[in-house]
Coordinates of C-alpha atoms in Angstrom, one line a residue:
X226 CA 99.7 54.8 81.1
X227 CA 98.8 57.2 78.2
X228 CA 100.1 55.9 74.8
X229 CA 100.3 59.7 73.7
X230 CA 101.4 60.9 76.5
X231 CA 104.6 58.3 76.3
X232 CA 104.7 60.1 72.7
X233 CA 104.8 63.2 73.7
X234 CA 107.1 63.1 76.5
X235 CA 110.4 63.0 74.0
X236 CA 109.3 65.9 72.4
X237 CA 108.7 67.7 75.6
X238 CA 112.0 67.1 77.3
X239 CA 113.5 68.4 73.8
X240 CA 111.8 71.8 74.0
X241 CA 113.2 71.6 77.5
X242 CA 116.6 71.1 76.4
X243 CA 116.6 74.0 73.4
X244 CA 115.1 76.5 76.1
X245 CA 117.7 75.6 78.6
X246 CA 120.6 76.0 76.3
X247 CA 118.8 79.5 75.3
X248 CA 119.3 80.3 79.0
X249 CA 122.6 79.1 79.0
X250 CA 123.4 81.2 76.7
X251 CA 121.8 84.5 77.6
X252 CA 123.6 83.8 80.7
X253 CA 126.6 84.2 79.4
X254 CA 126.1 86.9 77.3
X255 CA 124.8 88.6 80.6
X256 CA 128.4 87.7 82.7
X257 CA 131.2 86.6 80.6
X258 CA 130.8 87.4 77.3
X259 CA 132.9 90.0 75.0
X260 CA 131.1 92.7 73.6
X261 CA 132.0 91.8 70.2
X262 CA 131.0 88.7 70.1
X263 CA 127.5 90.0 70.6
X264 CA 126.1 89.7 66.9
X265 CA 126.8 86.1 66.6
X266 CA 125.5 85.3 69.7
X267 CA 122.1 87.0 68.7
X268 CA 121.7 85.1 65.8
X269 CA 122.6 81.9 67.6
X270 CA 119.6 82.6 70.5
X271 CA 117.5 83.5 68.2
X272 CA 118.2 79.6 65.7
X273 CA 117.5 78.3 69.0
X274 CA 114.6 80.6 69.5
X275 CA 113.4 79.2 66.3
X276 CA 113.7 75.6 66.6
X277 CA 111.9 75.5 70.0
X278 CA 109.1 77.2 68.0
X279 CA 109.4 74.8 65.5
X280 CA 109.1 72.2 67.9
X281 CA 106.0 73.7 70.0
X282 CA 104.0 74.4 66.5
X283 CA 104.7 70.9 65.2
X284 CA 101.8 68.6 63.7
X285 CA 102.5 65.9 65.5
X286 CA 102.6 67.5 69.0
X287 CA 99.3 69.2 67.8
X288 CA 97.9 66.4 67.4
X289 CA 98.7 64.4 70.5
X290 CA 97.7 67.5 72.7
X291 CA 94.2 67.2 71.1
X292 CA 94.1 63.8 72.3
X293 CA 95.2 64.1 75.3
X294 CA 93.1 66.8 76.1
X295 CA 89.9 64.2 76.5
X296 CA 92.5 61.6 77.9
X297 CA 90.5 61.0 81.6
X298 CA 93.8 57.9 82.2
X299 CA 95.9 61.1 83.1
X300 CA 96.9 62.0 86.5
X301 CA 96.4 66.0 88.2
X302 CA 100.3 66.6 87.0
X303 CA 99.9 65.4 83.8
X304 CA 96.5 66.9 83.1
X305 CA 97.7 70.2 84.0
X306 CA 101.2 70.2 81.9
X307 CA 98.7 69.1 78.8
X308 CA 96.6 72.1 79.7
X309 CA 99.4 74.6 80.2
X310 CA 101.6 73.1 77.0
X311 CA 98.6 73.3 75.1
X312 CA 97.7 77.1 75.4
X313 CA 101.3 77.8 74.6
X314 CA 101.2 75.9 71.3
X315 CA 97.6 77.7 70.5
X316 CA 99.2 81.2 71.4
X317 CA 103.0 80.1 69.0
X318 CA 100.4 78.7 66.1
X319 CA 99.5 82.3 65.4
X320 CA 102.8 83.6 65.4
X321 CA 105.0 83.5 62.1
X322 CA 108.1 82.0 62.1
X323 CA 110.2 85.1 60.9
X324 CA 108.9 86.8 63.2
X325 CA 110.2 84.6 66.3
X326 CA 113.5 84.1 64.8
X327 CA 113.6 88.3 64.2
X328 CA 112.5 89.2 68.0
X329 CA 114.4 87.0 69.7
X330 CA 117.6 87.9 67.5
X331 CA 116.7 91.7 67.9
X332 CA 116.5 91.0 71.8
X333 CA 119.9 89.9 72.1
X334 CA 121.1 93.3 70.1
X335 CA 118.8 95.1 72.1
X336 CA 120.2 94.2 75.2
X337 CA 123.7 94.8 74.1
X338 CA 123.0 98.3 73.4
X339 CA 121.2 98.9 76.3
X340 CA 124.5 97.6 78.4
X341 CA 126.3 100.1 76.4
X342 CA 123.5 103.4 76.8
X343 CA 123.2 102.3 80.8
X344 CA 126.4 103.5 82.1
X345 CA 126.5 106.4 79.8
X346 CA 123.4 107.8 80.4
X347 CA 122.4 107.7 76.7
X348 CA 119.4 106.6 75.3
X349 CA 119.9 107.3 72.0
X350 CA 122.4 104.2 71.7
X351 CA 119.3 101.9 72.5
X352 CA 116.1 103.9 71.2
X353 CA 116.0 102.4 67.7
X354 CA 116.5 99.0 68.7
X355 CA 113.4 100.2 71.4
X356 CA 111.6 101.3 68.4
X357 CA 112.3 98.6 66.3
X358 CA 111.1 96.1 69.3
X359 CA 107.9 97.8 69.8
X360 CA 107.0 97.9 66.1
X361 CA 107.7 93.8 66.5
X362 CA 105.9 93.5 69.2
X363 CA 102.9 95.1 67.9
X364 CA 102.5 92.9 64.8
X365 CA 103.1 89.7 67.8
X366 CA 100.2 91.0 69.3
X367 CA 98.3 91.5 65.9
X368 CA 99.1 88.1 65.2
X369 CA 97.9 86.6 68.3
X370 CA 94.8 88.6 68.6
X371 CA 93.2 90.9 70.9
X372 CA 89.8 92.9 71.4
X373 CA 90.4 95.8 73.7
X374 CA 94.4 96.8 73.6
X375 CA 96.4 95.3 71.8
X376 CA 98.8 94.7 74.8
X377 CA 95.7 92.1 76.4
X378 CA 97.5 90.0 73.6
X379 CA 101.3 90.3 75.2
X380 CA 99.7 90.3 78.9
X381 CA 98.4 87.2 78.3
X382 CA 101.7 85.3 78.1
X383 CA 102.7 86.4 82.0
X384 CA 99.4 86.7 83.3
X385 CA 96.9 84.6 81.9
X386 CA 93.4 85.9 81.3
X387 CA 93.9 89.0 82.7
X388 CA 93.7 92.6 80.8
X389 CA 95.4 95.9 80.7
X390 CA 92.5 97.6 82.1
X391 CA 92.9 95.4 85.2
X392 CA 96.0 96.4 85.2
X393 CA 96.0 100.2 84.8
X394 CA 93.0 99.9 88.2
X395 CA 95.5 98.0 90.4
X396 CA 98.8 100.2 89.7
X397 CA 96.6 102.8 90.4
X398 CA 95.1 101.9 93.7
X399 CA 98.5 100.7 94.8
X400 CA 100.0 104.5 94.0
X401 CA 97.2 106.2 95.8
X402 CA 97.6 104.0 98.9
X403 CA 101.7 104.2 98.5
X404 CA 102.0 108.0 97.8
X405 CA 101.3 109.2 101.2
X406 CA 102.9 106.6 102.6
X407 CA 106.4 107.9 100.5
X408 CA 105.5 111.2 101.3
X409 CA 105.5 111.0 104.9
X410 CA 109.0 108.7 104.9
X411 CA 110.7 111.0 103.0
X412 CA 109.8 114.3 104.9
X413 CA 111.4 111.9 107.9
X414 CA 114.4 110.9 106.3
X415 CA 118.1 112.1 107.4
X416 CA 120.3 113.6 104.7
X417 CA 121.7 110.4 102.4
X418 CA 124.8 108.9 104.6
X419 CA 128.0 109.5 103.4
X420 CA 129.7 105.8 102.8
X421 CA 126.5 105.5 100.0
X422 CA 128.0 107.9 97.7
X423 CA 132.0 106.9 98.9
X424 CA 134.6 105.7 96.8
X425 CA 136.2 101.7 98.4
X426 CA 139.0 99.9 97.6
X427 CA 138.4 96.8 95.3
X428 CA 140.5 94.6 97.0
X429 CA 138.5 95.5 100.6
X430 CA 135.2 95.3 98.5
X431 CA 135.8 91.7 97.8
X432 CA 137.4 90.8 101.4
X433 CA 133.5 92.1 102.6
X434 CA 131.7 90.0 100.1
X435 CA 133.8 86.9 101.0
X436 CA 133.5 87.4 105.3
X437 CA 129.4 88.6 104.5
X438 CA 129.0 85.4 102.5
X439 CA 130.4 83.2 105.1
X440 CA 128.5 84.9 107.7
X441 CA 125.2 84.4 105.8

């Protein structure tokens, strides 16, 4: 067994830990928490944001990912998590540190507002934080580099390698192939049925979910 990758274990299962207490906690801000208790709660994702950063960008774990990357003692799983874990510190080395903890804390505002603009139909309530996200997410993408457009940079995180061009040439083959398709199933379609657009009792709503559950 690996010596660093012994070392390195602690540090990855406390990454783990910070990220799923992040979830945690956008969790709840998604279900059960108040509205006004959204600011704190944005600054408290965005400390945790901070310290997994902190902890991904760290000599140390720099270090024993550059060892381990010509460690041949390491099995397929291991190899690969080394691989993976080691792109994402390259990518986090190149962002700043102010500028993790100030997305992730504008995120949870962000998302706040947009729960509030939704049901209204008003996007004024969330276009500044919008704006204010793009402008961040431009100077992540600066930071991290890119040749062609400057979304390649953000891309990369989801889909690895691959470019907006690619992109932009397979949304549009899928909407020439779907178009016609649409097309032709909504010159078949019946008027929108009633019950869609109806008004049901909560109490009958639930008793539903409860006997569809059970069935399922």
């Amino acid at each position: 067994m690996s010596e660093a990758w012994d070392k390195l274990l602690p540090h990855l299962r406390e990454m783990n830990d910070i990220g799923s207490a992040a979830k945690l906690m956008s969790w709840d801000q998604s279900t059960l928490m108040p509205a006004k208790g959204n600011p704190a709660r944005a600054r408290s994702m965005a400390t945790l944001q901070s310290l997994a950063h902190a902890r991904l960008v760290s000599p140390e774990v720099g270090g024993l990912l550059e060892e381990l990357s010509s460690d041949e003692s390491l099995d397929a799983d291991q190899a690969a998590s080394v691989r993976i874990l080691r792109r994402r510190y390259e990518r986090a080395t190149k962002v700043p540190p102010d500028l993790v903890h100030e997305l992730a804390e504008l995120r949870g505002i962000a998302y706040q507002a947009w729960t509030e603009a939704r049901p209204a139909s008003d996007f004024g309530v969330l276009r500044p934080h919008l704006e204010n996200m793009i402008r961040l997410k431009k100077e992540e993408a600066d930071a991290i580099g890119w040749n062609d457009e400057r979304y390649d940079a953000l891309l990369d995180e989801y889909e690895p390698d691959m470019k907006t061009s690619e992109v932009e040439v397979m949304f549009t083959e899928l909407a020439q192939g779907l178009r016609p398709l649409v097309e032709k199933i909504v010159e078949a379609s019946s008027p929108r049925p009633e019950f869609l657009s109806s008004s049901y009792d909560p109490v009958s709503q639930e008793a539903f979910s409860q006997w569809l559950v059970t069935i399922l």
